[in-house]
């Protein structure tokens, strides 16, 4: 099992983790406390679970009318896990930002089974605007767009394939992996 609480530029660490897990029959990734981080780092990590470069989604910046595409990397520095073995991702209300984008993309492409609770629902990027010395406003300036659905997870969060808020999602994912179940 892998546990990530934040995505940062750590290509070598992602490669090392994937090298250790390259011979497993399934993988469980815990994003239950992942607060996001760099989208590029999340894309790099996702690259290990696809056999070819894959479009995960876009971010549309309203002010500049600019769309930034998010793709997996064409090459990885560690061994690819590939697209055939099951991947289970654990989520909770504390999963947000780049982690939510990655979970949603992997779920919508059929690459991962999501187990746990709904994520935070933060698909719109916001910037802080000071209003006075003691007040500020957070205003949405961009929105995520999934490459598969054209939608996003704003407000509702990413809904798990297997909802497990009052049980142990690690145990549920482990049992699914033992049975070889990709999706319920």
mmCIF file of C-alpha atoms in Angstrom:
data_model
loop_
_atom_site.group_PDB
_atom_site.id
_atom_site.type_symbol
_atom_site.label_atom_id
_atom_site.label_comp_id
_atom_site.label_asym_id
_atom_site.label_seq_id
_atom_site.Cartn_x
_atom_site.Cartn_y
_atom_site.Cartn_z
ATOM 1 C CA UNK A 1 0.000 0.000 0.000
ATOM 2 C CA UNK A 2 1.105 3.545 -0.786
ATOM 3 C CA UNK A 3 0.039 6.557 1.252
ATOM 4 C CA UNK A 4 0.334 10.101 -0.075
ATOM 5 C CA UNK A 5 -0.716 13.162 1.901
ATOM 6 C CA UNK A 6 0.578 15.705 -0.629
ATOM 7 C CA UNK A 7 1.816 15.804 -4.218
ATOM 8 C CA UNK A 8 5.167 17.464 -4.683
ATOM 9 C CA UNK A 9 7.856 17.238 -7.328
ATOM 10 C CA UNK A 10 9.453 13.944 -6.287
ATOM 11 C CA UNK A 11 10.002 11.923 -9.464
ATOM 12 C CA UNK A 12 12.710 9.813 -7.808
ATOM 13 C CA UNK A 13 10.486 8.901 -4.857
ATOM 14 C CA UNK A 14 7.590 7.928 -7.119
ATOM 15 C CA UNK A 15 9.970 5.786 -9.192
ATOM 16 C CA UNK A 16 11.407 4.136 -6.076
ATOM 17 C CA UNK A 17 7.949 3.336 -4.693
ATOM 18 C CA UNK A 18 6.801 1.883 -7.995
ATOM 19 C CA UNK A 19 9.990 -0.195 -8.288
ATOM 20 C CA UNK A 20 9.202 -1.793 -4.924
ATOM 21 C CA UNK A 21 5.615 -2.514 -5.990
ATOM 22 C CA UNK A 22 6.277 -3.603 -9.583
ATOM 23 C CA UNK A 23 5.594 -7.299 -8.939
ATOM 24 C CA UNK A 24 2.375 -6.977 -6.937
ATOM 25 C CA UNK A 25 -0.954 -8.249 -8.271
ATOM 26 C CA UNK A 26 -2.879 -5.160 -7.096
ATOM 27 C CA UNK A 27 -2.127 -1.864 -5.400
ATOM 28 C CA UNK A 28 -3.963 0.180 -2.769
ATOM 29 C CA UNK A 29 -3.222 3.916 -2.688
ATOM 30 C CA UNK A 30 -4.341 5.902 0.345
ATOM 31 C CA UNK A 31 -5.317 9.477 -0.537
ATOM 32 C CA UNK A 32 -7.630 9.777 2.483
ATOM 33 C CA UNK A 33 -5.656 12.700 3.929
ATOM 34 C CA UNK A 34 -4.185 14.032 0.668
ATOM 35 C CA UNK A 35 -4.517 17.821 0.536
ATOM 36 C CA UNK A 36 -3.410 18.100 -3.088
ATOM 37 C CA UNK A 37 -0.262 19.823 -4.221
ATOM 38 C CA UNK A 38 1.253 20.231 -7.656
ATOM 39 C CA UNK A 39 -0.997 18.982 -10.497
ATOM 40 C CA UNK A 40 2.124 18.177 -12.539
ATOM 41 C CA UNK A 41 3.331 15.873 -9.758
ATOM 42 C CA UNK A 42 -0.046 14.108 -9.634
ATOM 43 C CA UNK A 43 0.133 13.647 -13.418
ATOM 44 C CA UNK A 44 3.640 12.199 -13.115
ATOM 45 C CA UNK A 45 2.453 9.736 -10.478
ATOM 46 C CA UNK A 46 -0.575 8.762 -12.600
ATOM 47 C CA UNK A 47 1.782 7.955 -15.486
ATOM 48 C CA UNK A 48 2.750 4.704 -13.785
ATOM 49 C CA UNK A 49 -0.786 3.344 -14.141
ATOM 50 C CA UNK A 50 -1.329 3.888 -17.872
ATOM 51 C CA UNK A 51 0.449 2.125 -20.734
ATOM 52 C CA UNK A 52 0.602 5.225 -22.898
ATOM 53 C CA UNK A 53 0.383 8.988 -22.560
ATOM 54 C CA UNK A 54 -3.171 9.773 -21.423
ATOM 55 C CA UNK A 55 -5.132 13.028 -21.256
ATOM 56 C CA UNK A 56 -6.454 13.297 -17.694
ATOM 57 C CA UNK A 57 -8.186 16.654 -17.800
ATOM 58 C CA UNK A 58 -7.900 20.393 -18.207
ATOM 59 C CA UNK A 59 -7.913 23.513 -16.076
ATOM 60 C CA UNK A 60 -9.764 26.469 -17.587
ATOM 61 C CA UNK A 61 -8.671 29.916 -16.349
ATOM 62 C CA UNK A 62 -11.596 32.291 -16.821
ATOM 63 C CA UNK A 63 -9.743 35.644 -16.719
ATOM 64 C CA UNK A 64 -7.223 34.713 -19.402
ATOM 65 C CA UNK A 65 -9.574 32.358 -21.255
ATOM 66 C CA UNK A 66 -6.719 29.861 -21.100
ATOM 67 C CA UNK A 67 -7.004 26.077 -20.974
ATOM 68 C CA UNK A 68 -4.089 24.097 -19.550
ATOM 69 C CA UNK A 69 -4.138 20.403 -20.403
ATOM 70 C CA UNK A 70 -3.048 17.750 -17.914
ATOM 71 C CA UNK A 71 -1.475 14.612 -19.370
ATOM 72 C CA UNK A 72 0.411 11.676 -17.963
ATOM 73 C CA UNK A 73 4.097 11.631 -18.848
ATOM 74 C CA UNK A 74 5.170 9.826 -22.020
ATOM 75 C CA UNK A 75 8.052 8.198 -20.109
ATOM 76 C CA UNK A 76 8.509 7.227 -16.471
ATOM 77 C CA UNK A 77 11.842 6.864 -14.715
ATOM 78 C CA UNK A 78 10.663 3.789 -12.833
ATOM 79 C CA UNK A 79 8.810 0.694 -14.038
ATOM 80 C CA UNK A 80 5.217 1.245 -15.132
ATOM 81 C CA UNK A 81 2.601 -0.632 -13.164
ATOM 82 C CA UNK A 82 0.589 -0.772 -16.359
ATOM 83 C CA UNK A 83 -3.108 -0.664 -17.047
ATOM 84 C CA UNK A 84 -4.091 -4.281 -16.413
ATOM 85 C CA UNK A 85 -3.568 -4.825 -12.684
ATOM 86 C CA UNK A 86 -6.205 -3.506 -10.247
ATOM 87 C CA UNK A 87 -5.701 -0.176 -8.506
ATOM 88 C CA UNK A 88 -7.753 0.784 -5.436
ATOM 89 C CA UNK A 89 -7.730 4.366 -4.172
ATOM 90 C CA UNK A 90 -8.877 5.237 -0.650
ATOM 91 C CA UNK A 91 -10.629 8.602 -0.240
ATOM 92 C CA UNK A 92 -12.370 10.715 2.377
ATOM 93 C CA UNK A 93 -13.753 14.218 2.864
ATOM 94 C CA UNK A 94 -10.085 15.201 3.499
ATOM 95 C CA UNK A 95 -9.077 14.349 -0.078
ATOM 96 C CA UNK A 96 -8.934 17.473 -2.217
ATOM 97 C CA UNK A 97 -7.054 19.521 -4.805
ATOM 98 C CA UNK A 98 -4.742 17.662 -7.163
ATOM 99 C CA UNK A 99 -5.567 14.390 -5.395
ATOM 100 C CA UNK A 100 -9.251 14.799 -6.244
ATOM 101 C CA UNK A 101 -8.395 15.514 -9.874
ATOM 102 C CA UNK A 102 -6.263 12.382 -10.058
ATOM 103 C CA UNK A 103 -8.858 10.196 -8.305
ATOM 104 C CA UNK A 104 -11.635 11.461 -10.593
ATOM 105 C CA UNK A 105 -9.569 10.944 -13.757
ATOM 106 C CA UNK A 106 -8.485 7.432 -12.776
ATOM 107 C CA UNK A 107 -12.037 6.507 -11.810
ATOM 108 C CA UNK A 108 -13.587 7.909 -14.995
ATOM 109 C CA UNK A 109 -11.054 6.171 -17.242
ATOM 110 C CA UNK A 110 -11.804 2.897 -15.466
ATOM 111 C CA UNK A 111 -8.262 2.707 -14.168
ATOM 112 C CA UNK A 112 -9.063 2.676 -10.440
ATOM 113 C CA UNK A 113 -11.747 1.569 -8.046
ATOM 114 C CA UNK A 114 -12.375 4.249 -5.422
ATOM 115 C CA UNK A 115 -13.124 3.037 -1.884
ATOM 116 C CA UNK A 116 -14.076 5.183 1.111
ATOM 117 C CA UNK A 117 -16.002 8.412 1.413
ATOM 118 C CA UNK A 118 -16.766 11.248 -1.001
ATOM 119 C CA UNK A 119 -13.940 13.742 -1.461
ATOM 120 C CA UNK A 120 -14.105 17.439 -0.539
ATOM 121 C CA UNK A 121 -15.562 18.673 -3.835
ATOM 122 C CA UNK A 122 -13.024 21.338 -4.710
ATOM 123 C CA UNK A 123 -12.779 21.313 -8.491
ATOM 124 C CA UNK A 124 -12.711 25.108 -8.775
ATOM 125 C CA UNK A 125 -9.404 26.800 -8.086
ATOM 126 C CA UNK A 126 -9.638 29.993 -6.025
ATOM 127 C CA UNK A 127 -7.362 32.949 -5.356
ATOM 128 C CA UNK A 128 -7.315 35.146 -2.286
ATOM 129 C CA UNK A 129 -8.285 38.782 -2.699
ATOM 130 C CA UNK A 130 -7.730 41.122 0.292
ATOM 131 C CA UNK A 131 -10.785 43.268 1.036
ATOM 132 C CA UNK A 132 -9.344 45.151 3.997
ATOM 133 C CA UNK A 133 -6.721 44.684 6.672
ATOM 134 C CA UNK A 134 -8.817 41.996 8.372
ATOM 135 C CA UNK A 135 -10.935 40.504 5.615
ATOM 136 C CA UNK A 136 -10.281 38.581 2.453
ATOM 137 C CA UNK A 137 -12.337 36.799 -0.160
ATOM 138 C CA UNK A 138 -11.563 33.556 -1.905
ATOM 139 C CA UNK A 139 -12.870 33.823 -5.448
ATOM 140 C CA UNK A 140 -12.966 31.003 -8.017
ATOM 141 C CA UNK A 141 -10.631 31.802 -10.903
ATOM 142 C CA UNK A 142 -10.430 28.464 -12.705
ATOM 143 C CA UNK A 143 -12.230 25.155 -12.968
ATOM 144 C CA UNK A 144 -11.185 21.593 -13.645
ATOM 145 C CA UNK A 145 -12.635 19.739 -16.618
ATOM 146 C CA UNK A 146 -12.337 15.955 -16.799
ATOM 147 C CA UNK A 147 -11.063 14.628 -20.143
ATOM 148 C CA UNK A 148 -13.468 11.668 -20.147
ATOM 149 C CA UNK A 149 -16.727 13.216 -18.935
ATOM 150 C CA UNK A 150 -16.249 16.943 -19.558
ATOM 151 C CA UNK A 151 -17.577 17.394 -16.021
ATOM 152 C CA UNK A 152 -16.066 17.837 -12.599
ATOM 153 C CA UNK A 153 -16.556 17.011 -8.932
ATOM 154 C CA UNK A 154 -17.292 20.494 -7.571
ATOM 155 C CA UNK A 155 -19.511 20.484 -4.454
ATOM 156 C CA UNK A 156 -20.422 16.755 -4.614
ATOM 157 C CA UNK A 157 -16.873 15.441 -4.494
ATOM 158 C CA UNK A 158 -15.673 12.297 -6.160
ATOM 159 C CA UNK A 159 -18.165 9.582 -5.266
ATOM 160 C CA UNK A 160 -16.497 6.279 -4.420
ATOM 161 C CA UNK A 161 -17.311 3.102 -6.322
ATOM 162 C CA UNK A 162 -17.513 1.395 -2.930
ATOM 163 C CA UNK A 163 -18.772 3.752 -0.240
ATOM 164 C CA UNK A 164 -17.281 2.918 3.113
ATOM 165 C CA UNK A 165 -17.554 5.761 5.605
ATOM 166 C CA UNK A 166 -18.320 3.711 8.704
ATOM 167 C CA UNK A 167 -16.069 0.783 7.955
ATOM 168 C CA UNK A 168 -12.353 0.382 7.326
ATOM 169 C CA UNK A 169 -11.706 1.281 3.661
ATOM 170 C CA UNK A 170 -8.257 -0.369 3.792
ATOM 171 C CA UNK A 171 -9.838 -3.676 4.771
ATOM 172 C CA UNK A 172 -12.546 -3.347 2.101
ATOM 173 C CA UNK A 173 -9.975 -2.547 -0.608
ATOM 174 C CA UNK A 174 -7.755 -5.383 0.589
ATOM 175 C CA UNK A 175 -10.647 -7.848 0.364
ATOM 176 C CA UNK A 176 -11.504 -6.597 -3.131
ATOM 177 C CA UNK A 177 -7.868 -7.044 -4.150
ATOM 178 C CA UNK A 178 -7.766 -10.584 -2.762
ATOM 179 C CA UNK A 179 -10.848 -11.459 -4.795
ATOM 180 C CA UNK A 180 -9.376 -9.769 -7.862
ATOM 181 C CA UNK A 181 -12.352 -7.445 -8.132
ATOM 182 C CA UNK A 182 -11.706 -4.311 -10.211
ATOM 183 C CA UNK A 183 -15.103 -2.677 -9.790
ATOM 184 C CA UNK A 184 -18.159 -3.712 -7.799
#
